[in-house]
mmCIF file of C-alpha atoms and ligand atoms in Angstrom:
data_model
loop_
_atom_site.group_PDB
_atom_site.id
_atom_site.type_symbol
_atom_site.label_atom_id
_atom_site.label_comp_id
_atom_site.label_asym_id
_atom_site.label_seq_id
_atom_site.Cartn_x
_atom_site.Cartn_y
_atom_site.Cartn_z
ATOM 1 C CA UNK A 1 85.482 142.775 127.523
ATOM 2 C CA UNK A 2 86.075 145.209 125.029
ATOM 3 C CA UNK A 3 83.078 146.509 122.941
ATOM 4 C CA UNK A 4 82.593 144.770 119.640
ATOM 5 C CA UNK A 5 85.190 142.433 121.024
ATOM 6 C CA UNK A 6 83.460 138.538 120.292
ATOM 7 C CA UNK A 7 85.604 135.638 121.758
ATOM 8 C CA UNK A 8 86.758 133.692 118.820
ATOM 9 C CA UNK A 9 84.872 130.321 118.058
ATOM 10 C CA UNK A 10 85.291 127.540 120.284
ATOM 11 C CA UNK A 11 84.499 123.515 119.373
ATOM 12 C CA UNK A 12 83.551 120.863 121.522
ATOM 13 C CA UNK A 13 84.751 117.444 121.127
ATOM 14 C CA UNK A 14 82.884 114.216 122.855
ATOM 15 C CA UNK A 15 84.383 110.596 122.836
ATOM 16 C CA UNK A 16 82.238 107.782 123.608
ATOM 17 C CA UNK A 17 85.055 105.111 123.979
ATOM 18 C CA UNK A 18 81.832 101.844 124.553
ATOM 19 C CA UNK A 19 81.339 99.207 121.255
ATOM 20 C CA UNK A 20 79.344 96.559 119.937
ATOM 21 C CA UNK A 21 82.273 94.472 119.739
ATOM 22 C CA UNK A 22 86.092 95.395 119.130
ATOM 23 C CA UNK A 23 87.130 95.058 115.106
ATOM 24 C CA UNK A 24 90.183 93.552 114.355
ATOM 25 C CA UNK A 25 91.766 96.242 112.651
ATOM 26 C CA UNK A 26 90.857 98.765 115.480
ATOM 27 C CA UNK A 27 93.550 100.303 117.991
ATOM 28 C CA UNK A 28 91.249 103.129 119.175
ATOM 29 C CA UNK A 29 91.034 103.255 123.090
ATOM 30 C CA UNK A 30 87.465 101.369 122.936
ATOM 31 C CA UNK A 31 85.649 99.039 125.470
ATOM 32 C CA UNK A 32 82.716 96.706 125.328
ATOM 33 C CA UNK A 33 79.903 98.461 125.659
ATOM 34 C CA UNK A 34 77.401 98.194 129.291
ATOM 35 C CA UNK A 35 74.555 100.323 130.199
ATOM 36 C CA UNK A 36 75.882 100.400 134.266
ATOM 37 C CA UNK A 37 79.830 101.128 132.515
ATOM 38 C CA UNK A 38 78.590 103.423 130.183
ATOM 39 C CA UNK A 39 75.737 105.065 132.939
ATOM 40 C CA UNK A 40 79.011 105.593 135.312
ATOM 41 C CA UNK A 41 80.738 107.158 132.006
ATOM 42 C CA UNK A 42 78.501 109.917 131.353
ATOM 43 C CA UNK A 43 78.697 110.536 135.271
ATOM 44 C CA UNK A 44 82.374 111.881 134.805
ATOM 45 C CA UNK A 45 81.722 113.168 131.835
ATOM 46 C CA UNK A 46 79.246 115.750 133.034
ATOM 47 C CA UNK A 47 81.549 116.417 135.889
ATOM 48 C CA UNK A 48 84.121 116.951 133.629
ATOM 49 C CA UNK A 49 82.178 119.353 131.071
ATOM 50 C CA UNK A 50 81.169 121.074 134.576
ATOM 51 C CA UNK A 51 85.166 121.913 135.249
ATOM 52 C CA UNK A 52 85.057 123.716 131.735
ATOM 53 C CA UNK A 53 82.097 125.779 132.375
ATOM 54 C CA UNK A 54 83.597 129.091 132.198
ATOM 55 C CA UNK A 55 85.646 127.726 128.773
ATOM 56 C CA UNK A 56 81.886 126.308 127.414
ATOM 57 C CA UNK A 57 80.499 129.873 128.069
ATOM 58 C CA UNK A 58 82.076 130.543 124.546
ATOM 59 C CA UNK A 59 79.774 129.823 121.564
ATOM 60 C CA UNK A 60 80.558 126.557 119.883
ATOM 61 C CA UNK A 61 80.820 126.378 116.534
ATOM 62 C CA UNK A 62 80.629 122.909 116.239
ATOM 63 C CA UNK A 63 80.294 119.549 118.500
ATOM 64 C CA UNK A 64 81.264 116.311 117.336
ATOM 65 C CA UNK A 65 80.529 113.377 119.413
ATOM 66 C CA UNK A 66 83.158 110.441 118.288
ATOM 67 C CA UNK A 67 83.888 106.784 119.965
ATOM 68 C CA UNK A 68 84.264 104.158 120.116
ATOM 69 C CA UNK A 69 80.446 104.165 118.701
ATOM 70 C CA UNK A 70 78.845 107.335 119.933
ATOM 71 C CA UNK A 71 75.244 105.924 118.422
ATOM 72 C CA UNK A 72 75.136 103.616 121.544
ATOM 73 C CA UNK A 73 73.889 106.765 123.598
ATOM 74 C CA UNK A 74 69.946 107.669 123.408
ATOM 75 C CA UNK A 75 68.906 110.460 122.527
ATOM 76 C CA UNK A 76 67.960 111.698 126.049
ATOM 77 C CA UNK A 77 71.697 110.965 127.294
ATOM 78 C CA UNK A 78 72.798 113.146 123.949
ATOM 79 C CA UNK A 79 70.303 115.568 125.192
ATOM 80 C CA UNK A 80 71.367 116.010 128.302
ATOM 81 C CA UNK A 81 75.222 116.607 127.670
ATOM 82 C CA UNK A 82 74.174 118.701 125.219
ATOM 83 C CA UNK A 83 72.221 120.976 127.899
ATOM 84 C CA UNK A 84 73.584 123.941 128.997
ATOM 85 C CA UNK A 85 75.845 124.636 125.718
ATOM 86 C CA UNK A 86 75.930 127.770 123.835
ATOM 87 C CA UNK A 87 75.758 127.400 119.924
ATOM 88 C CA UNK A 88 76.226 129.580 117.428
ATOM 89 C CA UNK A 89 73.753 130.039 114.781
ATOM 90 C CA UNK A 90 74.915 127.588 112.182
ATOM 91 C CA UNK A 91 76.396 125.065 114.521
ATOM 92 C CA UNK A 92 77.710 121.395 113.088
ATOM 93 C CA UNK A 93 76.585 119.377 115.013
ATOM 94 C CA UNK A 94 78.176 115.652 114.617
ATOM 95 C CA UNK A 95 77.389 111.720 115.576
ATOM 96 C CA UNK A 96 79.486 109.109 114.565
ATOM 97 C CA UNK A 97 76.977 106.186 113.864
ATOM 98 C CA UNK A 98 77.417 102.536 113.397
ATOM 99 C CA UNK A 99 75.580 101.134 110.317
ATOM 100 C CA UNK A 100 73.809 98.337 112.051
ATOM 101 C CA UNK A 101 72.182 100.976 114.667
ATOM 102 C CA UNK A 102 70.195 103.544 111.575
ATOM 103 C CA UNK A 103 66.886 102.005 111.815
ATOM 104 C CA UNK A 104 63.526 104.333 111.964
ATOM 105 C CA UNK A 105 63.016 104.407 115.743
ATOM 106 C CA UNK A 106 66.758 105.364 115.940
ATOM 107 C CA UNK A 107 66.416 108.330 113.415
ATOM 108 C CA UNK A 108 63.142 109.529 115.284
ATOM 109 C CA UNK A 109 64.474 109.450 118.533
ATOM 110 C CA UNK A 110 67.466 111.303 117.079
ATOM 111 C CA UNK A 111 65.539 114.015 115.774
ATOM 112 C CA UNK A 112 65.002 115.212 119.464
ATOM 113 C CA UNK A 113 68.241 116.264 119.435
ATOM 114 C CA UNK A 114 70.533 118.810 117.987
ATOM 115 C CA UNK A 115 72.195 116.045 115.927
ATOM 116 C CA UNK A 116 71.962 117.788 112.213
ATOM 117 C CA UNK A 117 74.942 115.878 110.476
ATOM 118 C CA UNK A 118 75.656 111.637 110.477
ATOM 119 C CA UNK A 119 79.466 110.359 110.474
ATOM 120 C CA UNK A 120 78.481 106.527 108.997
ATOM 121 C CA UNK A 121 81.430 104.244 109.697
ATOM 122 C CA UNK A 122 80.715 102.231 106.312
ATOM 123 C CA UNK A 123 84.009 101.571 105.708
ATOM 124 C CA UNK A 124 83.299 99.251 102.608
ATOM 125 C CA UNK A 125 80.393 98.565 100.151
ATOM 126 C CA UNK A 126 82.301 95.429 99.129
ATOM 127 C CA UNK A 127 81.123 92.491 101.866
ATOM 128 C CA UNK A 128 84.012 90.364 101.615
ATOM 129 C CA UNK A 129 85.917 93.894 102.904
ATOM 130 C CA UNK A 130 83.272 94.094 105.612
ATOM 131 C CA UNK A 131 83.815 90.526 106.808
ATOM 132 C CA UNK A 132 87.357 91.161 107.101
ATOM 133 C CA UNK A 133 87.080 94.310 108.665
ATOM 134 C CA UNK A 134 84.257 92.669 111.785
ATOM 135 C CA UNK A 135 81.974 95.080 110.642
ATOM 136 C CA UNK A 136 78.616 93.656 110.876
ATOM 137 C CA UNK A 137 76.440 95.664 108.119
ATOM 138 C CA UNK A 138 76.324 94.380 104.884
ATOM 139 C CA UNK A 139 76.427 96.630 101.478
ATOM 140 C CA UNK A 140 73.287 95.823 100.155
ATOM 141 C CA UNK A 141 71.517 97.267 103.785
ATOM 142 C CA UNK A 142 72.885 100.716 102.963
ATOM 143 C CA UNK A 143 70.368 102.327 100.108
ATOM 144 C CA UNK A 144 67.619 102.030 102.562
ATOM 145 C CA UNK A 145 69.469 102.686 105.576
ATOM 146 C CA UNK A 146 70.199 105.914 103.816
ATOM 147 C CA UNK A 147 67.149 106.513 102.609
ATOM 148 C CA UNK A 148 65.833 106.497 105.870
ATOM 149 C CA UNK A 149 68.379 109.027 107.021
ATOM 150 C CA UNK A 150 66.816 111.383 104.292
ATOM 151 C CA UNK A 151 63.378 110.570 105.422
ATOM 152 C CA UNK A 152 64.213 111.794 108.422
ATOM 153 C CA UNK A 153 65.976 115.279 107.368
ATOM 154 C CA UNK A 154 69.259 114.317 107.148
ATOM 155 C CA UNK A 155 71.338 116.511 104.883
ATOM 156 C CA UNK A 156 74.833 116.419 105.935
ATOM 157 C CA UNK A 157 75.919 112.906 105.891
ATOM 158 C CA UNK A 158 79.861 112.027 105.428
ATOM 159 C CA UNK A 159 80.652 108.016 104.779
ATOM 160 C CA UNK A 160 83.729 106.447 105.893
ATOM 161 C CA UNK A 161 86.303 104.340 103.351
ATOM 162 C CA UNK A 162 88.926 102.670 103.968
ATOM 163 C CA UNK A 163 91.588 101.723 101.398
ATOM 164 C CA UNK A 164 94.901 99.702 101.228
ATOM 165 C CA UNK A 165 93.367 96.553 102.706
ATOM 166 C CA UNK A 166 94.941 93.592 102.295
ATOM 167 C CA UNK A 167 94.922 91.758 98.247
ATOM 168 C CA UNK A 168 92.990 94.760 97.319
ATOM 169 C CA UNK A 169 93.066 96.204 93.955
ATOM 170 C CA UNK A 170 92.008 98.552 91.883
ATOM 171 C CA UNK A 171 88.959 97.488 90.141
ATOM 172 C CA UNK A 172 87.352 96.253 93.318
ATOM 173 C CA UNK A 173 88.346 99.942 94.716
ATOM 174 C CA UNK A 174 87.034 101.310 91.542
ATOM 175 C CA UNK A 175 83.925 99.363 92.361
ATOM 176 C CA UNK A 176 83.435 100.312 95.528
ATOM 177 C CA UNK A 177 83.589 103.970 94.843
ATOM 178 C CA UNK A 178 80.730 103.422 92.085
ATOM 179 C CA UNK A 179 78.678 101.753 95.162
ATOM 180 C CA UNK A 180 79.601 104.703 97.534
ATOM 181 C CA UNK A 181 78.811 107.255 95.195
ATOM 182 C CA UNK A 182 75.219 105.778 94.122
ATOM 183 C CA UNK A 183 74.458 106.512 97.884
ATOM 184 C CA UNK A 184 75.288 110.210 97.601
ATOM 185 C CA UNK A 185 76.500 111.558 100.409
ATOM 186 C CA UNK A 186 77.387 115.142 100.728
ATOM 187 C CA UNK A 187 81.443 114.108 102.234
ATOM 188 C CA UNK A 188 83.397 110.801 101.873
ATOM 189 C CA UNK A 189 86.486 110.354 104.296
ATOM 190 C CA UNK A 190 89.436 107.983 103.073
ATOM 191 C CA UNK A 191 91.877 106.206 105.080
ATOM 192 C CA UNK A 192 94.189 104.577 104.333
ATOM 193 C CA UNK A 193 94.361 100.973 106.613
ATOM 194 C CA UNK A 194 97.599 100.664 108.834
ATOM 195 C CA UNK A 195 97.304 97.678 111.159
ATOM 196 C CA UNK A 196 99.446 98.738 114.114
ATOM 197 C CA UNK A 197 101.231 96.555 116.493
ATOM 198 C CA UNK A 198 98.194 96.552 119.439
ATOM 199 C CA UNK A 199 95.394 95.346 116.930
ATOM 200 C CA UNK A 200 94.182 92.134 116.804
ATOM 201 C CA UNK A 201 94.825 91.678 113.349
ATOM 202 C CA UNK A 202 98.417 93.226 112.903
ATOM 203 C CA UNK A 203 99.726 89.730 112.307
ATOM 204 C CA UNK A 204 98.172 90.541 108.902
ATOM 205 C CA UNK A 205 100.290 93.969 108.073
ATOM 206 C CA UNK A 206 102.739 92.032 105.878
ATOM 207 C CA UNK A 207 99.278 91.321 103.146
ATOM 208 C CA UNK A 208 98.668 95.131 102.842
ATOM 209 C CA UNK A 209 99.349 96.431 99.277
ATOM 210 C CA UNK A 210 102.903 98.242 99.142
ATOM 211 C CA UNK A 211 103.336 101.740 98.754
ATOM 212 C CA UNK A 212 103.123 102.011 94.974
ATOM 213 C CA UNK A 213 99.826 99.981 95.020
ATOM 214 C CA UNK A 214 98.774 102.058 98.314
ATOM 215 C CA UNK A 215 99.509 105.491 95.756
ATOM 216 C CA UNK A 216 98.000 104.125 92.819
ATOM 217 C CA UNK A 217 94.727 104.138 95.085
ATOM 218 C CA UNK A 218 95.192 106.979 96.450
ATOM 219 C CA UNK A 219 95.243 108.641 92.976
ATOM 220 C CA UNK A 220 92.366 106.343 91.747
ATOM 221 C CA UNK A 221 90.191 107.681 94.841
ATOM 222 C CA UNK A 222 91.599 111.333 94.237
ATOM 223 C CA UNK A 223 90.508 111.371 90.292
ATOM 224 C CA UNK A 224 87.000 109.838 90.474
ATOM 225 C CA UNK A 225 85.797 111.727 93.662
ATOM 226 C CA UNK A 226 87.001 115.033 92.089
ATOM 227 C CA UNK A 227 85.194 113.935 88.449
ATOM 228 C CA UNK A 228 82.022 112.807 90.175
ATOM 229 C CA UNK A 229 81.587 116.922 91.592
ATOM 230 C CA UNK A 230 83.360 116.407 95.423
ATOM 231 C CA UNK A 231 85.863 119.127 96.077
ATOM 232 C CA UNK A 232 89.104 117.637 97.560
ATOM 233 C CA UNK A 233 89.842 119.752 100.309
ATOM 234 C CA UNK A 234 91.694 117.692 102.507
ATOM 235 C CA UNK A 235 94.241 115.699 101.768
ATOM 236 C CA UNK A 236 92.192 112.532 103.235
ATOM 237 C CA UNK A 237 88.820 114.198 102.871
ATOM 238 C CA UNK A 238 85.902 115.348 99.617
ATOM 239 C CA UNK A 239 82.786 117.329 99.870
ATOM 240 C CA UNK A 240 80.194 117.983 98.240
ATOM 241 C CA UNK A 241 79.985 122.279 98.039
ATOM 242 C CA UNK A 242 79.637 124.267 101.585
ATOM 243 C CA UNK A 243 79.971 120.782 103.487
ATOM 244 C CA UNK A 244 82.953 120.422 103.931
ATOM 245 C CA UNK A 245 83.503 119.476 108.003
ATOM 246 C CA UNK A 246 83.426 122.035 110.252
ATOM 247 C CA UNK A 247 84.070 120.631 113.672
ATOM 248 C CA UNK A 248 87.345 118.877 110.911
ATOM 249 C CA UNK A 249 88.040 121.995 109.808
ATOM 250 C CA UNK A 250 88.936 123.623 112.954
ATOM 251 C CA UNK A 251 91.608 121.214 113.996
ATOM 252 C CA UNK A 252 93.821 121.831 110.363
ATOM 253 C CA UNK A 253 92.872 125.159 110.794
ATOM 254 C CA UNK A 254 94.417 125.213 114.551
ATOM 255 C CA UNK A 255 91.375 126.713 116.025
ATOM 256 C CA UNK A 256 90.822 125.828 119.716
ATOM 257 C CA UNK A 257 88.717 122.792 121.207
ATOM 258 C CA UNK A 258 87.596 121.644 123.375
ATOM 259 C CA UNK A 259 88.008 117.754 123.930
ATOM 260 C CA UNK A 260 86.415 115.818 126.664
ATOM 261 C CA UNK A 261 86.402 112.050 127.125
ATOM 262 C CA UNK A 262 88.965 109.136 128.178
ATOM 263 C CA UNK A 263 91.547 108.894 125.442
ATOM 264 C CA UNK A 264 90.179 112.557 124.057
ATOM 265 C CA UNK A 265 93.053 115.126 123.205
ATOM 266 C CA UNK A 266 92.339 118.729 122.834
ATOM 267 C CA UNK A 267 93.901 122.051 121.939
ATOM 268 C CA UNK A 268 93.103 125.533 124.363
ATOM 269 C CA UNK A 269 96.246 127.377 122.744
ATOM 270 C CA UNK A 270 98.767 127.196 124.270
ATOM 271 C CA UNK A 271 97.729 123.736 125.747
ATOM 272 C CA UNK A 272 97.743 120.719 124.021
ATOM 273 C CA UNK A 273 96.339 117.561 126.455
ATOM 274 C CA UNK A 274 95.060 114.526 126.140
ATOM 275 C CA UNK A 275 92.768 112.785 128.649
ATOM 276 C CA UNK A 276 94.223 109.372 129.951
ATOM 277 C CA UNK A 277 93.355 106.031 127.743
ATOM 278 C CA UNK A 278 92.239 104.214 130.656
ATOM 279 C CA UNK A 279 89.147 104.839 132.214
ATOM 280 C CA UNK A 280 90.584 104.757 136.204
ATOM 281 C CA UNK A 281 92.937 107.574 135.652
ATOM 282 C CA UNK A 282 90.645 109.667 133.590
ATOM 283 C CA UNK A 283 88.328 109.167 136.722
ATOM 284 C CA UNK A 284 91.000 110.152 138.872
ATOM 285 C CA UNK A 285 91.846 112.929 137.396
ATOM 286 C CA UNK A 286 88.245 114.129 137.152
ATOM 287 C CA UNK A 287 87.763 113.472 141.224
ATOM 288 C CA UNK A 288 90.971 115.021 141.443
ATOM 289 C CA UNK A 289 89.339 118.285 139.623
ATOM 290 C CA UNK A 290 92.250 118.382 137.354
ATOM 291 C CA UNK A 291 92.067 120.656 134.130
ATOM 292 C CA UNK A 292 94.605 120.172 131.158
ATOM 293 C CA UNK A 293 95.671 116.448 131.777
ATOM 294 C CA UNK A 294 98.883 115.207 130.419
ATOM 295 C CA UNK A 295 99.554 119.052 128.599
ATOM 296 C CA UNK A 296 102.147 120.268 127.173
ATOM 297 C CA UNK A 297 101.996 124.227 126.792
ATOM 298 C CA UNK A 298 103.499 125.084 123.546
ATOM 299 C CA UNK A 299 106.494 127.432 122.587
ATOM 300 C CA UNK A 300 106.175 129.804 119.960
ATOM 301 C CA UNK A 301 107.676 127.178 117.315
ATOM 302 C CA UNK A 302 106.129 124.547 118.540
ATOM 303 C CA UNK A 303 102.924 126.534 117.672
ATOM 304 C CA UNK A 304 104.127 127.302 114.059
ATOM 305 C CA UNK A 305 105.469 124.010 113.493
ATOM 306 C CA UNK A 306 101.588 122.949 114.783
ATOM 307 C CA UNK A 307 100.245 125.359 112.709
ATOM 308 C CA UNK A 308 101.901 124.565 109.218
ATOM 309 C CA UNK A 309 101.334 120.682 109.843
ATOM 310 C CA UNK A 310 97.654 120.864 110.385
ATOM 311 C CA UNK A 311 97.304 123.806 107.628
ATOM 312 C CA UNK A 312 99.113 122.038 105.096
ATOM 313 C CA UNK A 313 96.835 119.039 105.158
ATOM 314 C CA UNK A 314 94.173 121.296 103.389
ATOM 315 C CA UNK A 315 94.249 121.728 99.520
ATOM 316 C CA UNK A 316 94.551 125.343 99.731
ATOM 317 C CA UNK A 317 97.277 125.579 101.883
ATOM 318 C CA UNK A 318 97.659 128.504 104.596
ATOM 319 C CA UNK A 319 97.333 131.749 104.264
ATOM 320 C CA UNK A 320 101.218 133.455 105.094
ATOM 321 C CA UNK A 321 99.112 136.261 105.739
ATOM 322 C CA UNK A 322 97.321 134.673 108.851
ATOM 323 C CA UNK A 323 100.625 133.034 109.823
ATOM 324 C CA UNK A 324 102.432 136.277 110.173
ATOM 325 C CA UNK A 325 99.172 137.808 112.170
ATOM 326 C CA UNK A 326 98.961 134.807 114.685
ATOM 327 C CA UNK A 327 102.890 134.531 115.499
ATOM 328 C CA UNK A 328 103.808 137.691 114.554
ATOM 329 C CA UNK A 329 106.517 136.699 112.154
ATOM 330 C CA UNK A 330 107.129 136.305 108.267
ATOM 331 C CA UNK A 331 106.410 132.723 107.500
ATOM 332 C CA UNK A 332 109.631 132.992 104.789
ATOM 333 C CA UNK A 333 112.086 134.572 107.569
ATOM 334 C CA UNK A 334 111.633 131.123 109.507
ATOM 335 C CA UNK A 335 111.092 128.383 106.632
ATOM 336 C CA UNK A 336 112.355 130.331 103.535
ATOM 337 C CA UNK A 337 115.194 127.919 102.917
ATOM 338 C CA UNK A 338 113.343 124.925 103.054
ATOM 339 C CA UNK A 339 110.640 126.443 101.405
ATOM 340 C CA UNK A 340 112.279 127.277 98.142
ATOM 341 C CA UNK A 341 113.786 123.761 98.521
ATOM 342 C CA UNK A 342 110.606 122.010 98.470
ATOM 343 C CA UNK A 343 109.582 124.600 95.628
ATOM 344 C CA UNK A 344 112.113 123.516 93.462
ATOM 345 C CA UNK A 345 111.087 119.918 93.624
ATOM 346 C CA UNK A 346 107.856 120.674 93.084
ATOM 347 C CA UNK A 347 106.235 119.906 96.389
ATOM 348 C CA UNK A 348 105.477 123.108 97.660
ATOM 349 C CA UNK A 349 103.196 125.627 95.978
ATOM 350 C CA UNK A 350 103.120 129.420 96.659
ATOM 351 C CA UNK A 351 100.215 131.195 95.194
ATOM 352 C CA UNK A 352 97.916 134.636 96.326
ATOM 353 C CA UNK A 353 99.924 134.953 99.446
ATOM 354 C CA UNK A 354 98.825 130.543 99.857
ATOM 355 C CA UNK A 355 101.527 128.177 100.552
ATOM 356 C CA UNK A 356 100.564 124.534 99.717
ATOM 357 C CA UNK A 357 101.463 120.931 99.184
ATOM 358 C CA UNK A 358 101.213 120.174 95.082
ATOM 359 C CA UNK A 359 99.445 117.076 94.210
ATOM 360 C CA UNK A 360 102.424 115.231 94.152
ATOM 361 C CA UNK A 361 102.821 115.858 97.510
ATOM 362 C CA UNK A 362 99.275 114.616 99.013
ATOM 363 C CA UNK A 363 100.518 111.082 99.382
ATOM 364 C CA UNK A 364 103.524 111.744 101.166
ATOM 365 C CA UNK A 365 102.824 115.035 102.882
ATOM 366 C CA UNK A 366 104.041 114.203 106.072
ATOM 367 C CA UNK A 367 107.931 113.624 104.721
ATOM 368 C CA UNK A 368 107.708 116.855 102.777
ATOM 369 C CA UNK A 369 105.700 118.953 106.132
ATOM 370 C CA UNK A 370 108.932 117.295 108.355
ATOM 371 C CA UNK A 371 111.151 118.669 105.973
ATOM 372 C CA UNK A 372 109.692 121.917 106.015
ATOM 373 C CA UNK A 373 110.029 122.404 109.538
ATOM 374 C CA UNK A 374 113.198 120.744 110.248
HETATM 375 S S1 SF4 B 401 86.788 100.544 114.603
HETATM 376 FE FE1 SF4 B 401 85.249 101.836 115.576
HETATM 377 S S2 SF4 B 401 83.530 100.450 115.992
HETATM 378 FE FE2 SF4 B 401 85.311 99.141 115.618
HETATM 379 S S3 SF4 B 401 86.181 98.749 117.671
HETATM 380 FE FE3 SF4 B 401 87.243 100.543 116.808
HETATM 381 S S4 SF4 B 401 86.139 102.304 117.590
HETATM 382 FE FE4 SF4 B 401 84.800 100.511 117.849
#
């Protein structure tokens, strides 16, 4: 290695694929969750990690353990695939958590472990939403429940929202923010509800709010997170300052990681792979001490097309000046056509050596990123 030469950040991601029960809207790879399936889990799980070893001799910059419901493990199993990892000082270090698990012996037993920021799937502080979403917490629960969280040194917590659900409108989303911001978290993640063809309540898809409604959310979500003191920095995404996501963060950013898991999909550059969504071929494969399944190894454009559709998602843009030092080229000698295109209808900012989606390009950024590339 050369001297002064430190291996760029690497981050570690964990999926726990076992749940409580399966919610309607879901189509996540998930299965019920079974202390001998999930035991037999973390078996190939460790013996996966242990194929990486030489890749996990990197220090991680962050490691986000996400499911399924990744608060069904204990705090000795987080422990333990935890062990043997190399951090870097300021690691994130994320659990997804299910609302109905926070209780006090939950929180202490966490705070054995390197845990030191909470995903909460909330979803909704409007019951009715809850009800029709299976989710089994109920709003008024969640002052204490955070509380508790606090009590216990919690200072990074990001709650979940979903939007566009069907018959919604905007006071009861306007509502529901007031609720979610008397809690105070430090990040709020929004999505917006599709109800694809494998989930038990897609039969439903033709209730969801069209796209005007769907945008007039959007914006309603956009204006009173950024008035209450979040910073929108993803298109989807608000923190409060300095927490924004980290482990988040490196996937728009196109840093590598690490992804381990059935269903998981990672990025080693110039492999993109995915671990199988079944859990007898992603045992297979791990008997079969195969690295990398189902990759792809990326071309050049394939890597700037990658690139600019992650980067764009953030509210700063990229920086043409990284672009041109990963790949070598002028961002402008490959997209300057479509790029002054997009400028000219005012979706497509160029500032400080930044290019960036404008606001009126958040809601339907991934029609304005395909025409950039194309
Ligand atoms: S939405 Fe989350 S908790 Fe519900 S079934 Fe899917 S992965 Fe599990």
């Amino acid at each position: 290695m050369e001297q002064g030469f430190s291996p760029p950040p690497l981050s570690l991601y964990i999926h726990i694929p076992f749940c409580l029960s399966r919610c309607g809207y879901c189509s996540f790879f998930s299965l019920p969750f079974g202390k001998s399936a999930i035991a037999e889990y973390l078996g190939y799980l460790h013996r996966e990690k242990a194929l990486y070893a030489d890749c996990l001799s990197t220090p991680l910059k962050s490691v986000y353990f996400g499911g399924g419901s990744p608060s069904l493990l204990s705090a000795e199993q987080i422990n333990k695939l935890m062990q043997g990892l190399q951090l870097t000082r300021d690691a994130e270090i994320s659990l997804e958590i299910n609302p109905i698990q926070i209780s006090p012996a939950f929180l202490a037993a966490l705070n054995t472990t390197p845990i030191n920021r909470l995903s909460i799937g909330l979803q909704s502080m409007q019951d009715a939403e809850l009800v029709w979403l299976d989710r089994r917490h109920h709003a008024a629960q969640m002052a204490d429940k955070m509380k508790l969280c606090r009590d216990y040194g919690y200072d990074n917590i990001s709650l979940d929202l979903i939007y566009g659900l069907p018959n919604g409108d905007t006071s009861a989303l306007q509502r529901n923010l007031d609720a979610y911001l008397a809690l105070n978290p430090e990040h709020i993640s929004c999505y917006l509800l599709s109800l694809d063809e494998d989930c038990a309540k897609h039969k439903d898809a033709l209730t969801l709010p069209d796209e005007d409604l769907q945008f007039a959310q959007y914006e309603l979500i956009r204006h009173s997170l950024v008035d209450s003191g979040f910073q929108h920095y993803e298109i989807s995404n608000f923190s409060k300052t300095g927490k924004a996501s980290q482990h988040n963060l490196c996937y728009w950013q196109s840093d590598n990681c690490l992804a381990l898991g059935a269903s998981a999909a990672g990025w080693m550059a110039p492999i993109r792979y995915q671990n199988d969504a079944n859990l007898a071929d992603y045992y297979r494969k791990i008997d079969a001490q195969e690295h990398y399944p189902n990759r792809q190894v990326c071309s050049l454009q394939r890597m700037m097309e990658d690139f600019l559709m992650m980067g764009l998602r953030l509210i700063k843009g990229i920086d043409m000046g990284d672009f041109k030092q990963r790949f070598g080229r002028d961002l402008d000698s490959i997209y300057g056509e479509s790029m002054q295109h997009l400028n000219r209808l005012a979706m497509l900012s160029v500032k400080d050596n930044r290019l960036a989606l404008t606001e009126a390009a958040l809601f339907v950024s991934n029609s304005v990123i395909g025409e950039l590339i194309l």
